Amino acid sequence: MTGGTLAPPLRLLVRASAALAAGNEAAFEAELRRAADGVADPVAVEEALLQSYLFLGFPAAIAALARWRAISGRPAADVDALATPDAVEAWALRGAEVCGRVYGRAYEQLRRNVRRIHPALDRWMVTEGYGKVLGRPGLGLRERELCIVALLAGAGRAPQLHSHLRGALRAGARPDEVTEALEEGLAGRPAETARSARALWKRVRDAGKDG
Protein backbone atom coordinates (compact mmCIF):
# COMPACT_ATOMS: atom_id res chain seq x y z
CA MET A 1 0.00 0.00 0.00
CA THR A 2 1.05 3.60 -0.53
CA GLY A 3 -0.23 6.81 0.98
CA GLY A 4 -2.88 6.30 3.63
CA THR A 5 -3.87 8.16 6.75
CA LEU A 6 -1.24 6.95 9.21
CA ALA A 7 1.70 9.23 9.91
CA PRO A 8 4.94 7.85 8.40
CA PRO A 9 6.48 6.71 11.72
CA LEU A 10 3.36 4.78 12.69
CA ARG A 11 2.91 3.39 9.19
CA LEU A 12 6.45 2.03 9.43
CA LEU A 13 5.67 0.26 12.71
CA VAL A 14 2.45 -1.16 11.29
CA ARG A 15 4.21 -2.42 8.16
CA ALA A 16 7.06 -3.92 10.15
CA SER A 17 4.55 -5.74 12.38
CA ALA A 18 2.67 -7.08 9.37
CA ALA A 19 5.85 -8.23 7.63
CA LEU A 20 7.14 -9.91 10.78
CA ALA A 21 3.89 -11.82 11.22
CA ALA A 22 3.79 -12.86 7.57
CA GLY A 23 7.42 -14.00 7.58
CA ASN A 24 8.27 -11.52 4.83
CA GLU A 25 11.93 -10.99 5.70
CA ALA A 26 12.69 -8.60 2.84
CA ALA A 27 9.82 -6.28 3.70
CA PHE A 28 10.61 -6.49 7.42
CA GLU A 29 14.26 -5.56 6.89
CA ALA A 30 13.29 -2.71 4.57
CA GLU A 31 11.16 -1.17 7.31
CA LEU A 32 13.91 -1.63 9.90
CA ARG A 33 16.37 0.12 7.59
CA ARG A 34 13.97 3.03 7.18
CA ALA A 35 13.60 3.18 10.96
CA ALA A 36 17.38 3.17 11.38
CA ASP A 37 17.50 6.12 8.95
CA GLY A 38 15.34 8.11 11.36
CA VAL A 39 11.79 7.60 10.07
CA ALA A 40 10.62 6.19 13.43
CA ASP A 41 11.63 6.58 17.06
CA PRO A 42 13.99 3.68 17.96
CA VAL A 43 12.24 3.19 21.31
CA ALA A 44 8.88 2.81 19.54
CA VAL A 45 10.43 0.32 17.11
CA GLU A 46 11.71 -1.79 19.97
CA GLU A 47 8.36 -1.69 21.77
CA ALA A 48 6.55 -2.83 18.61
CA LEU A 49 9.00 -5.71 18.23
CA LEU A 50 8.91 -6.63 21.91
CA GLN A 51 5.12 -6.96 21.95
CA SER A 52 5.24 -9.40 19.03
CA TYR A 53 6.24 -12.17 21.44
CA LEU A 54 2.70 -12.21 22.85
CA PHE A 55 1.31 -13.18 19.45
CA LEU A 56 4.18 -14.84 17.56
CA GLY A 57 6.23 -16.31 20.40
CA PHE A 58 9.71 -15.74 21.78
CA PRO A 59 11.66 -17.15 18.81
CA ALA A 60 10.12 -14.63 16.40
CA ALA A 61 10.58 -11.71 18.80
CA ILE A 62 14.18 -12.62 19.58
CA ALA A 63 15.03 -12.94 15.88
CA ALA A 64 13.27 -9.65 15.09
CA LEU A 65 15.11 -7.71 17.79
CA ALA A 66 18.43 -9.30 16.86
CA ARG A 67 17.91 -8.15 13.29
CA TRP A 68 17.07 -4.65 14.52
CA ARG A 69 20.28 -4.56 16.56
CA ALA A 70 22.31 -5.59 13.52
CA ILE A 71 20.67 -3.08 11.18
CA SER A 72 20.44 -0.11 13.54
CA GLY A 73 23.68 -0.61 15.43
CA ARG A 74 21.72 0.41 18.52
CA PRO A 75 22.82 -1.60 21.58
CA ALA A 76 20.41 -2.89 24.18
CA ALA A 77 20.39 -1.28 27.61
CA ASP A 78 22.15 -3.26 30.34
CA VAL A 79 18.98 -3.36 32.46
CA ASP A 80 15.29 -2.74 31.79
CA ALA A 81 13.78 -1.54 35.07
CA LEU A 82 10.29 -2.22 33.71
CA ALA A 83 11.04 -5.95 33.40
CA THR A 84 12.38 -6.71 36.88
CA PRO A 85 10.54 -9.17 39.15
CA ASP A 86 9.75 -6.52 41.76
CA ALA A 87 7.48 -4.83 39.19
CA VAL A 88 4.95 -7.69 39.15
CA GLU A 89 2.42 -5.94 41.40
CA ALA A 90 2.55 -2.88 39.17
CA TRP A 91 2.08 -5.09 36.11
CA ALA A 92 -1.11 -6.55 37.59
CA LEU A 93 -2.62 -3.14 38.31
CA ARG A 94 -1.58 -1.69 34.98
CA GLY A 95 -2.70 -4.82 33.14
CA ALA A 96 -6.23 -4.67 34.52
CA GLU A 97 -6.53 -1.04 33.45
CA VAL A 98 -5.13 -1.59 29.94
CA CYS A 99 -7.09 -4.78 29.34
CA GLY A 100 -10.25 -3.01 30.48
CA ARG A 101 -9.62 -0.24 27.94
CA VAL A 102 -9.13 -2.73 25.12
CA TYR A 103 -12.17 -4.91 25.90
CA GLY A 104 -14.57 -2.32 27.31
CA ARG A 105 -17.84 -3.79 28.54
CA ALA A 106 -16.66 -7.27 27.51
CA TYR A 107 -13.76 -7.19 30.00
CA GLU A 108 -15.40 -9.10 32.86
CA GLN A 109 -16.82 -11.71 30.50
CA LEU A 110 -13.39 -12.12 28.91
CA ARG A 111 -11.86 -12.75 32.33
CA ARG A 112 -14.51 -15.35 33.16
CA ASN A 113 -14.08 -17.09 29.82
CA VAL A 114 -10.30 -17.29 30.08
CA ARG A 115 -10.49 -18.36 33.73
CA ARG A 116 -12.71 -21.29 32.71
CA ILE A 117 -10.04 -22.35 30.22
CA HIS A 118 -7.32 -22.10 32.87
CA PRO A 119 -6.87 -19.67 35.78
CA ALA A 120 -3.15 -19.35 35.05
CA LEU A 121 -3.93 -18.05 31.56
CA ASP A 122 -6.27 -15.44 33.04
CA ARG A 123 -3.54 -14.15 35.35
CA TRP A 124 -0.86 -14.27 32.66
CA MET A 125 -3.10 -12.48 30.17
CA VAL A 126 -3.65 -9.53 32.50
CA THR A 127 -0.36 -9.39 34.38
CA GLU A 128 2.05 -10.51 31.69
CA GLY A 129 0.26 -9.58 28.48
CA TYR A 130 -1.44 -6.30 29.27
CA GLY A 131 0.59 -5.18 32.29
CA LYS A 132 4.16 -6.27 31.58
CA VAL A 133 4.05 -5.80 27.80
CA LEU A 134 1.18 -3.75 26.37
CA GLY A 135 1.15 -1.29 29.27
CA ARG A 136 4.80 -0.35 28.86
CA PRO A 137 5.68 3.27 28.04
CA GLY A 138 7.47 4.06 24.82
CA LEU A 139 4.50 3.31 22.55
CA GLY A 140 0.93 4.46 23.13
CA LEU A 141 -1.98 2.02 23.34
CA ARG A 142 -3.52 3.36 20.11
CA GLU A 143 -0.28 2.76 18.24
CA ARG A 144 0.17 -0.65 19.84
CA GLU A 145 -3.32 -1.75 18.87
CA LEU A 146 -2.87 -0.66 15.26
CA CYS A 147 0.37 -2.64 15.08
CA ILE A 148 -1.41 -5.63 16.63
CA VAL A 149 -4.21 -5.42 14.05
CA ALA A 150 -1.62 -5.59 11.26
CA LEU A 151 0.27 -8.37 13.00
CA LEU A 152 -2.79 -10.53 13.62
CA ALA A 153 -4.05 -9.99 10.08
CA GLY A 154 -0.62 -10.96 8.74
CA ALA A 155 -0.57 -14.06 10.94
CA GLY A 156 -4.15 -15.05 10.04
CA ARG A 157 -5.38 -15.08 13.67
CA ALA A 158 -9.05 -14.25 13.17
CA PRO A 159 -10.42 -14.67 16.75
CA GLN A 160 -7.76 -12.41 18.24
CA LEU A 161 -8.06 -9.99 15.32
CA HIS A 162 -11.74 -9.55 16.16
CA SER A 163 -10.89 -8.43 19.70
CA HIS A 164 -8.11 -6.08 18.68
CA LEU A 165 -10.08 -4.41 15.89
CA ARG A 166 -12.45 -3.33 18.63
CA GLY A 167 -9.52 -2.63 20.92
CA ALA A 168 -7.97 -0.25 18.40
CA LEU A 169 -11.19 1.75 18.26
CA ARG A 170 -11.45 1.81 22.06
CA ALA A 171 -7.85 2.99 22.27
CA GLY A 172 -8.70 6.01 20.12
CA ALA A 173 -7.85 4.90 16.57
CA ARG A 174 -10.09 6.23 13.82
CA PRO A 175 -11.85 3.71 11.57
CA ASP A 176 -9.77 4.79 8.57
CA GLU A 177 -6.59 4.15 10.57
CA VAL A 178 -7.79 0.67 11.52
CA THR A 179 -8.66 0.00 7.87
CA GLU A 180 -5.16 0.97 6.79
CA ALA A 181 -3.52 -1.20 9.45
CA LEU A 182 -5.73 -4.12 8.49
CA GLU A 183 -4.94 -3.76 4.80
CA GLU A 184 -1.21 -3.62 5.52
CA GLY A 185 -1.57 -6.89 7.39
CA LEU A 186 -3.62 -8.51 4.64
CA ALA A 187 -1.12 -7.73 1.87
CA GLY A 188 -0.13 -11.05 0.34
CA ARG A 189 -2.65 -13.09 2.32
CA PRO A 190 -4.90 -15.59 0.47
CA ALA A 191 -7.95 -13.96 -1.10
CA GLU A 192 -10.44 -15.86 1.04
CA THR A 193 -8.58 -14.94 4.23
CA ALA A 194 -8.58 -11.29 3.21
CA ARG A 195 -12.30 -11.33 2.36
CA SER A 196 -13.12 -12.90 5.71
CA ALA A 197 -11.03 -10.36 7.62
CA ARG A 198 -12.60 -7.43 5.76
CA ALA A 199 -16.08 -8.78 6.47
CA LEU A 200 -15.15 -9.11 10.14
CA TRP A 201 -13.92 -5.51 10.21
CA LYS A 202 -17.13 -4.32 8.57
CA ARG A 203 -19.17 -5.97 11.33
CA VAL A 204 -16.98 -4.43 14.03
CA ARG A 205 -17.03 -1.01 12.38
CA ASP A 206 -20.79 -1.08 11.97
CA ALA A 207 -21.26 -2.04 15.61
CA GLY A 208 -18.84 0.60 16.87
CA LYS A 209 -16.29 0.35 19.65
CA ASP A 210 -18.92 -0.67 22.23
CA GLY A 211 -20.68 -3.18 19.99
PDB file of C-alpha atoms in Angstrom:
ATOM      1  CA  MET A   1       0.000   0.000   0.000  1.00  0.00           C
ATOM      2  CA  THR A   2       1.054   3.597  -0.530  1.00  0.00           C
ATOM      3  CA  GLY A   3      -0.232   6.806   0.984  1.00  0.00           C
ATOM      4  CA  GLY A   4      -2.880   6.302   3.627  1.00  0.00           C
ATOM      5  CA  THR A   5      -3.873   8.158   6.747  1.00  0.00           C
ATOM      6  CA  LEU A   6      -1.238   6.952   9.213  1.00  0.00           C
ATOM      7  CA  ALA A   7       1.699   9.233   9.908  1.00  0.00           C
ATOM      8  CA  PRO A   8       4.944   7.849   8.399  1.00  0.00           C
ATOM      9  CA  PRO A   9       6.480   6.707  11.723  1.00  0.00           C
ATOM     10  CA  LEU A  10       3.355   4.779  12.694  1.00  0.00           C
ATOM     11  CA  ARG A  11       2.910   3.390   9.190  1.00  0.00           C
ATOM     12  CA  LEU A  12       6.447   2.033   9.428  1.00  0.00           C
ATOM     13  CA  LEU A  13       5.670   0.258  12.711  1.00  0.00           C
ATOM     14  CA  VAL A  14       2.446  -1.165  11.286  1.00  0.00           C
ATOM     15  CA  ARG A  15       4.207  -2.423   8.156  1.00  0.00           C
ATOM     16  CA  ALA A  16       7.061  -3.916  10.145  1.00  0.00           C
ATOM     17  CA  SER A  17       4.552  -5.737  12.383  1.00  0.00           C
ATOM     18  CA  ALA A  18       2.671  -7.078   9.374  1.00  0.00           C
ATOM     19  CA  ALA A  19       5.850  -8.227   7.625  1.00  0.00           C
ATOM     20  CA  LEU A  20       7.140  -9.910  10.781  1.00  0.00           C
ATOM     21  CA  ALA A  21       3.891 -11.823  11.224  1.00  0.00           C
ATOM     22  CA  ALA A  22       3.795 -12.863   7.570  1.00  0.00           C
ATOM     23  CA  GLY A  23       7.416 -13.996   7.578  1.00  0.00           C
ATOM     24  CA  ASN A  24       8.271 -11.525   4.829  1.00  0.00           C
ATOM     25  CA  GLU A  25      11.931 -10.994   5.695  1.00  0.00           C
ATOM     26  CA  ALA A  26      12.693  -8.604   2.836  1.00  0.00           C
ATOM     27  CA  ALA A  27       9.816  -6.276   3.704  1.00  0.00           C
ATOM     28  CA  PHE A  28      10.610  -6.492   7.422  1.00  0.00           C
ATOM     29  CA  GLU A  29      14.258  -5.560   6.888  1.00  0.00           C
ATOM     30  CA  ALA A  30      13.294  -2.708   4.569  1.00  0.00           C
ATOM     31  CA  GLU A  31      11.156  -1.169   7.312  1.00  0.00           C
ATOM     32  CA  LEU A  32      13.909  -1.629   9.897  1.00  0.00           C
ATOM     33  CA  ARG A  33      16.373   0.123   7.593  1.00  0.00           C
ATOM     34  CA  ARG A  34      13.968   3.030   7.178  1.00  0.00           C
ATOM     35  CA  ALA A  35      13.598   3.177  10.956  1.00  0.00           C
ATOM     36  CA  ALA A  36      17.377   3.166  11.377  1.00  0.00           C
ATOM     37  CA  ASP A  37      17.496   6.121   8.949  1.00  0.00           C
ATOM     38  CA  GLY A  38      15.340   8.108  11.364  1.00  0.00           C
ATOM     39  CA  VAL A  39      11.791   7.596  10.073  1.00  0.00           C
ATOM     40  CA  ALA A  40      10.617   6.185  13.428  1.00  0.00           C
ATOM     41  CA  ASP A  41      11.634   6.578  17.058  1.00  0.00           C
ATOM     42  CA  PRO A  42      13.988   3.683  17.958  1.00  0.00           C
ATOM     43  CA  VAL A  43      12.241   3.189  21.311  1.00  0.00           C
ATOM     44  CA  ALA A  44       8.877   2.812  19.542  1.00  0.00           C
ATOM     45  CA  VAL A  45      10.427   0.319  17.111  1.00  0.00           C
ATOM     46  CA  GLU A  46      11.714  -1.787  19.971  1.00  0.00           C
ATOM     47  CA  GLU A  47       8.362  -1.690  21.766  1.00  0.00           C
ATOM     48  CA  ALA A  48       6.553  -2.833  18.608  1.00  0.00           C
ATOM     49  CA  LEU A  49       9.001  -5.709  18.228  1.00  0.00           C
ATOM     50  CA  LEU A  50       8.910  -6.633  21.914  1.00  0.00           C
ATOM     51  CA  GLN A  51       5.117  -6.957  21.946  1.00  0.00           C
ATOM     52  CA  SER A  52       5.239  -9.405  19.031  1.00  0.00           C
ATOM     53  CA  TYR A  53       6.242 -12.174  21.437  1.00  0.00           C
ATOM     54  CA  LEU A  54       2.704 -12.208  22.849  1.00  0.00           C
ATOM     55  CA  PHE A  55       1.310 -13.180  19.448  1.00  0.00           C
ATOM     56  CA  LEU A  56       4.179 -14.837  17.565  1.00  0.00           C
ATOM     57  CA  GLY A  57       6.234 -16.314  20.402  1.00  0.00           C
ATOM     58  CA  PHE A  58       9.708 -15.739  21.784  1.00  0.00           C
ATOM     59  CA  PRO A  59      11.656 -17.151  18.808  1.00  0.00           C
ATOM     60  CA  ALA A  60      10.123 -14.634  16.397  1.00  0.00           C
ATOM     61  CA  ALA A  61      10.579 -11.706  18.797  1.00  0.00           C
ATOM     62  CA  ILE A  62      14.181 -12.624  19.578  1.00  0.00           C
ATOM     63  CA  ALA A  63      15.029 -12.944  15.878  1.00  0.00           C
ATOM     64  CA  ALA A  64      13.269  -9.649  15.094  1.00  0.00           C
ATOM     65  CA  LEU A  65      15.111  -7.706  17.786  1.00  0.00           C
ATOM     66  CA  ALA A  66      18.430  -9.304  16.863  1.00  0.00           C
ATOM     67  CA  ARG A  67      17.913  -8.153  13.288  1.00  0.00           C
ATOM     68  CA  TRP A  68      17.069  -4.650  14.517  1.00  0.00           C
ATOM     69  CA  ARG A  69      20.280  -4.557  16.564  1.00  0.00           C
ATOM     70  CA  ALA A  70      22.305  -5.594  13.519  1.00  0.00           C
ATOM     71  CA  ILE A  71      20.671  -3.075  11.181  1.00  0.00           C
ATOM     72  CA  SER A  72      20.442  -0.109  13.540  1.00  0.00           C
ATOM     73  CA  GLY A  73      23.680  -0.611  15.434  1.00  0.00           C
ATOM     74  CA  ARG A  74      21.724   0.409  18.525  1.00  0.00           C
ATOM     75  CA  PRO A  75      22.824  -1.603  21.582  1.00  0.00           C
ATOM     76  CA  ALA A  76      20.407  -2.885  24.179  1.00  0.00           C
ATOM     77  CA  ALA A  77      20.393  -1.285  27.612  1.00  0.00           C
ATOM     78  CA  ASP A  78      22.153  -3.256  30.343  1.00  0.00           C
ATOM     79  CA  VAL A  79      18.977  -3.356  32.456  1.00  0.00           C
ATOM     80  CA  ASP A  80      15.288  -2.738  31.791  1.00  0.00           C
ATOM     81  CA  ALA A  81      13.781  -1.543  35.066  1.00  0.00           C
ATOM     82  CA  LEU A  82      10.292  -2.224  33.707  1.00  0.00           C
ATOM     83  CA  ALA A  83      11.043  -5.953  33.395  1.00  0.00           C
ATOM     84  CA  THR A  84      12.375  -6.705  36.878  1.00  0.00           C
ATOM     85  CA  PRO A  85      10.543  -9.174  39.151  1.00  0.00           C
ATOM     86  CA  ASP A  86       9.747  -6.521  41.757  1.00  0.00           C
ATOM     87  CA  ALA A  87       7.484  -4.826  39.194  1.00  0.00           C
ATOM     88  CA  VAL A  88       4.949  -7.693  39.154  1.00  0.00           C
ATOM     89  CA  GLU A  89       2.418  -5.937  41.400  1.00  0.00           C
ATOM     90  CA  ALA A  90       2.553  -2.875  39.167  1.00  0.00           C
ATOM     91  CA  TRP A  91       2.081  -5.089  36.108  1.00  0.00           C
ATOM     92  CA  ALA A  92      -1.107  -6.554  37.591  1.00  0.00           C
ATOM     93  CA  LEU A  93      -2.624  -3.143  38.315  1.00  0.00           C
ATOM     94  CA  ARG A  94      -1.582  -1.688  34.981  1.00  0.00           C
ATOM     95  CA  GLY A  95      -2.698  -4.817  33.143  1.00  0.00           C
ATOM     96  CA  ALA A  96      -6.234  -4.667  34.522  1.00  0.00           C
ATOM     97  CA  GLU A  97      -6.529  -1.035  33.451  1.00  0.00           C
ATOM     98  CA  VAL A  98      -5.131  -1.590  29.944  1.00  0.00           C
ATOM     99  CA  CYS A  99      -7.092  -4.785  29.340  1.00  0.00           C
ATOM    100  CA  GLY A 100     -10.246  -3.008  30.484  1.00  0.00           C
ATOM    101  CA  ARG A 101      -9.624  -0.244  27.944  1.00  0.00           C
ATOM    102  CA  VAL A 102      -9.133  -2.730  25.119  1.00  0.00           C
ATOM    103  CA  TYR A 103     -12.166  -4.907  25.902  1.00  0.00           C
ATOM    104  CA  GLY A 104     -14.569  -2.319  27.310  1.00  0.00           C
ATOM    105  CA  ARG A 105     -17.835  -3.792  28.540  1.00  0.00           C
ATOM    106  CA  ALA A 106     -16.655  -7.268  27.507  1.00  0.00           C
ATOM    107  CA  TYR A 107     -13.763  -7.186  30.005  1.00  0.00           C
ATOM    108  CA  GLU A 108     -15.397  -9.097  32.860  1.00  0.00           C
ATOM    109  CA  GLN A 109     -16.825 -11.712  30.500  1.00  0.00           C
ATOM    110  CA  LEU A 110     -13.394 -12.122  28.913  1.00  0.00           C
ATOM    111  CA  ARG A 111     -11.859 -12.747  32.334  1.00  0.00           C
ATOM    112  CA  ARG A 112     -14.509 -15.346  33.163  1.00  0.00           C
ATOM    113  CA  ASN A 113     -14.076 -17.091  29.816  1.00  0.00           C
ATOM    114  CA  VAL A 114     -10.303 -17.288  30.080  1.00  0.00           C
ATOM    115  CA  ARG A 115     -10.487 -18.363  33.729  1.00  0.00           C
ATOM    116  CA  ARG A 116     -12.707 -21.289  32.708  1.00  0.00           C
ATOM    117  CA  ILE A 117     -10.044 -22.347  30.216  1.00  0.00           C
ATOM    118  CA  HIS A 118      -7.317 -22.103  32.874  1.00  0.00           C
ATOM    119  CA  PRO A 119      -6.872 -19.672  35.780  1.00  0.00           C
ATOM    120  CA  ALA A 120      -3.151 -19.345  35.047  1.00  0.00           C
ATOM    121  CA  LEU A 121      -3.928 -18.045  31.559  1.00  0.00           C
ATOM    122  CA  ASP A 122      -6.267 -15.441  33.035  1.00  0.00           C
ATOM    123  CA  ARG A 123      -3.540 -14.155  35.349  1.00  0.00           C
ATOM    124  CA  TRP A 124      -0.863 -14.272  32.659  1.00  0.00           C
ATOM    125  CA  MET A 125      -3.099 -12.482  30.167  1.00  0.00           C
ATOM    126  CA  VAL A 126      -3.651  -9.531  32.504  1.00  0.00           C
ATOM    127  CA  THR A 127      -0.360  -9.386  34.385  1.00  0.00           C
ATOM    128  CA  GLU A 128       2.054 -10.515  31.690  1.00  0.00           C
ATOM    129  CA  GLY A 129       0.258  -9.581  28.481  1.00  0.00           C
ATOM    130  CA  TYR A 130      -1.439  -6.304  29.268  1.00  0.00           C
ATOM    131  CA  GLY A 131       0.589  -5.185  32.285  1.00  0.00           C
ATOM    132  CA  LYS A 132       4.156  -6.268  31.583  1.00  0.00           C
ATOM    133  CA  VAL A 133       4.046  -5.796  27.798  1.00  0.00           C
ATOM    134  CA  LEU A 134       1.178  -3.746  26.368  1.00  0.00           C
ATOM    135  CA  GLY A 135       1.151  -1.293  29.266  1.00  0.00           C
ATOM    136  CA  ARG A 136       4.797  -0.351  28.860  1.00  0.00           C
ATOM    137  CA  PRO A 137       5.679   3.266  28.041  1.00  0.00           C
ATOM    138  CA  GLY A 138       7.473   4.056  24.818  1.00  0.00           C
ATOM    139  CA  LEU A 139       4.504   3.310  22.551  1.00  0.00           C
ATOM    140  CA  GLY A 140       0.933   4.461  23.128  1.00  0.00           C
ATOM    141  CA  LEU A 141      -1.976   2.020  23.337  1.00  0.00           C
ATOM    142  CA  ARG A 142      -3.516   3.357  20.115  1.00  0.00           C
ATOM    143  CA  GLU A 143      -0.275   2.761  18.244  1.00  0.00           C
ATOM    144  CA  ARG A 144       0.172  -0.649  19.844  1.00  0.00           C
ATOM    145  CA  GLU A 145      -3.323  -1.755  18.870  1.00  0.00           C
ATOM    146  CA  LEU A 146      -2.873  -0.664  15.256  1.00  0.00           C
ATOM    147  CA  CYS A 147       0.372  -2.645  15.082  1.00  0.00           C
ATOM    148  CA  ILE A 148      -1.407  -5.635  16.633  1.00  0.00           C
ATOM    149  CA  VAL A 149      -4.210  -5.424  14.054  1.00  0.00           C
ATOM    150  CA  ALA A 150      -1.623  -5.587  11.260  1.00  0.00           C
ATOM    151  CA  LEU A 151       0.274  -8.366  12.998  1.00  0.00           C
ATOM    152  CA  LEU A 152      -2.792 -10.529  13.619  1.00  0.00           C
ATOM    153  CA  ALA A 153      -4.052  -9.991  10.076  1.00  0.00           C
ATOM    154  CA  GLY A 154      -0.623 -10.960   8.737  1.00  0.00           C
ATOM    155  CA  ALA A 155      -0.571 -14.061  10.944  1.00  0.00           C
ATOM    156  CA  GLY A 156      -4.152 -15.051  10.040  1.00  0.00           C
ATOM    157  CA  ARG A 157      -5.380 -15.078  13.671  1.00  0.00           C
ATOM    158  CA  ALA A 158      -9.050 -14.246  13.174  1.00  0.00           C
ATOM    159  CA  PRO A 159     -10.418 -14.671  16.754  1.00  0.00           C
ATOM    160  CA  GLN A 160      -7.758 -12.413  18.239  1.00  0.00           C
ATOM    161  CA  LEU A 161      -8.062  -9.993  15.321  1.00  0.00           C
ATOM    162  CA  HIS A 162     -11.744  -9.545  16.158  1.00  0.00           C
ATOM    163  CA  SER A 163     -10.889  -8.433  19.697  1.00  0.00           C
ATOM    164  CA  HIS A 164      -8.105  -6.083  18.676  1.00  0.00           C
ATOM    165  CA  LEU A 165     -10.076  -4.414  15.885  1.00  0.00           C
ATOM    166  CA  ARG A 166     -12.452  -3.330  18.630  1.00  0.00           C
ATOM    167  CA  GLY A 167      -9.518  -2.627  20.922  1.00  0.00           C
ATOM    168  CA  ALA A 168      -7.972  -0.250  18.405  1.00  0.00           C
ATOM    169  CA  LEU A 169     -11.186   1.752  18.265  1.00  0.00           C
ATOM    170  CA  ARG A 170     -11.454   1.813  22.057  1.00  0.00           C
ATOM    171  CA  ALA A 171      -7.848   2.994  22.271  1.00  0.00           C
ATOM    172  CA  GLY A 172      -8.704   6.015  20.119  1.00  0.00           C
ATOM    173  CA  ALA A 173      -7.851   4.903  16.574  1.00  0.00           C
ATOM    174  CA  ARG A 174     -10.095   6.231  13.819  1.00  0.00           C
ATOM    175  CA  PRO A 175     -11.848   3.706  11.573  1.00  0.00           C
ATOM    176  CA  ASP A 176      -9.765   4.792   8.574  1.00  0.00           C
ATOM    177  CA  GLU A 177      -6.586   4.147  10.573  1.00  0.00           C
ATOM    178  CA  VAL A 178      -7.788   0.673  11.516  1.00  0.00           C
ATOM    179  CA  THR A 179      -8.660  -0.004   7.873  1.00  0.00           C
ATOM    180  CA  GLU A 180      -5.162   0.973   6.795  1.00  0.00           C
ATOM    181  CA  ALA A 181      -3.518  -1.196   9.455  1.00  0.00           C
ATOM    182  CA  LEU A 182      -5.725  -4.122   8.492  1.00  0.00           C
ATOM    183  CA  GLU A 183      -4.939  -3.756   4.799  1.00  0.00           C
ATOM    184  CA  GLU A 184      -1.209  -3.620   5.525  1.00  0.00           C
ATOM    185  CA  GLY A 185      -1.569  -6.893   7.387  1.00  0.00           C
ATOM    186  CA  LEU A 186      -3.617  -8.508   4.635  1.00  0.00           C
ATOM    187  CA  ALA A 187      -1.117  -7.730   1.875  1.00  0.00           C
ATOM    188  CA  GLY A 188      -0.133 -11.047   0.340  1.00  0.00           C
ATOM    189  CA  ARG A 189      -2.646 -13.088   2.324  1.00  0.00           C
ATOM    190  CA  PRO A 190      -4.902 -15.586   0.475  1.00  0.00           C
ATOM    191  CA  ALA A 191      -7.945 -13.964  -1.104  1.00  0.00           C
ATOM    192  CA  GLU A 192     -10.437 -15.856   1.043  1.00  0.00           C
ATOM    193  CA  THR A 193      -8.576 -14.945   4.231  1.00  0.00           C
ATOM    194  CA  ALA A 194      -8.583 -11.287   3.210  1.00  0.00           C
ATOM    195  CA  ARG A 195     -12.299 -11.334   2.363  1.00  0.00           C
ATOM    196  CA  SER A 196     -13.119 -12.903   5.715  1.00  0.00           C
ATOM    197  CA  ALA A 197     -11.030 -10.358   7.616  1.00  0.00           C
ATOM    198  CA  ARG A 198     -12.603  -7.432   5.761  1.00  0.00           C
ATOM    199  CA  ALA A 199     -16.079  -8.784   6.474  1.00  0.00           C
ATOM    200  CA  LEU A 200     -15.146  -9.105  10.143  1.00  0.00           C
ATOM    201  CA  TRP A 201     -13.918  -5.507  10.209  1.00  0.00           C
ATOM    202  CA  LYS A 202     -17.133  -4.315   8.571  1.00  0.00           C
ATOM    203  CA  ARG A 203     -19.172  -5.966  11.334  1.00  0.00           C
ATOM    204  CA  VAL A 204     -16.983  -4.432  14.031  1.00  0.00           C
ATOM    205  CA  ARG A 205     -17.030  -1.006  12.378  1.00  0.00           C
ATOM    206  CA  ASP A 206     -20.787  -1.076  11.970  1.00  0.00           C
ATOM    207  CA  ALA A 207     -21.261  -2.045  15.611  1.00  0.00           C
ATOM    208  CA  GLY A 208     -18.842   0.603  16.867  1.00  0.00           C
ATOM    209  CA  LYS A 209     -16.286   0.349  19.645  1.00  0.00           C
ATOM    210  CA  ASP A 210     -18.915  -0.671  22.226  1.00  0.00           C
ATOM    211  CA  GLY A 211     -20.680  -3.183  19.990  1.00  0.00           C
TER     212      GLY A 211
END
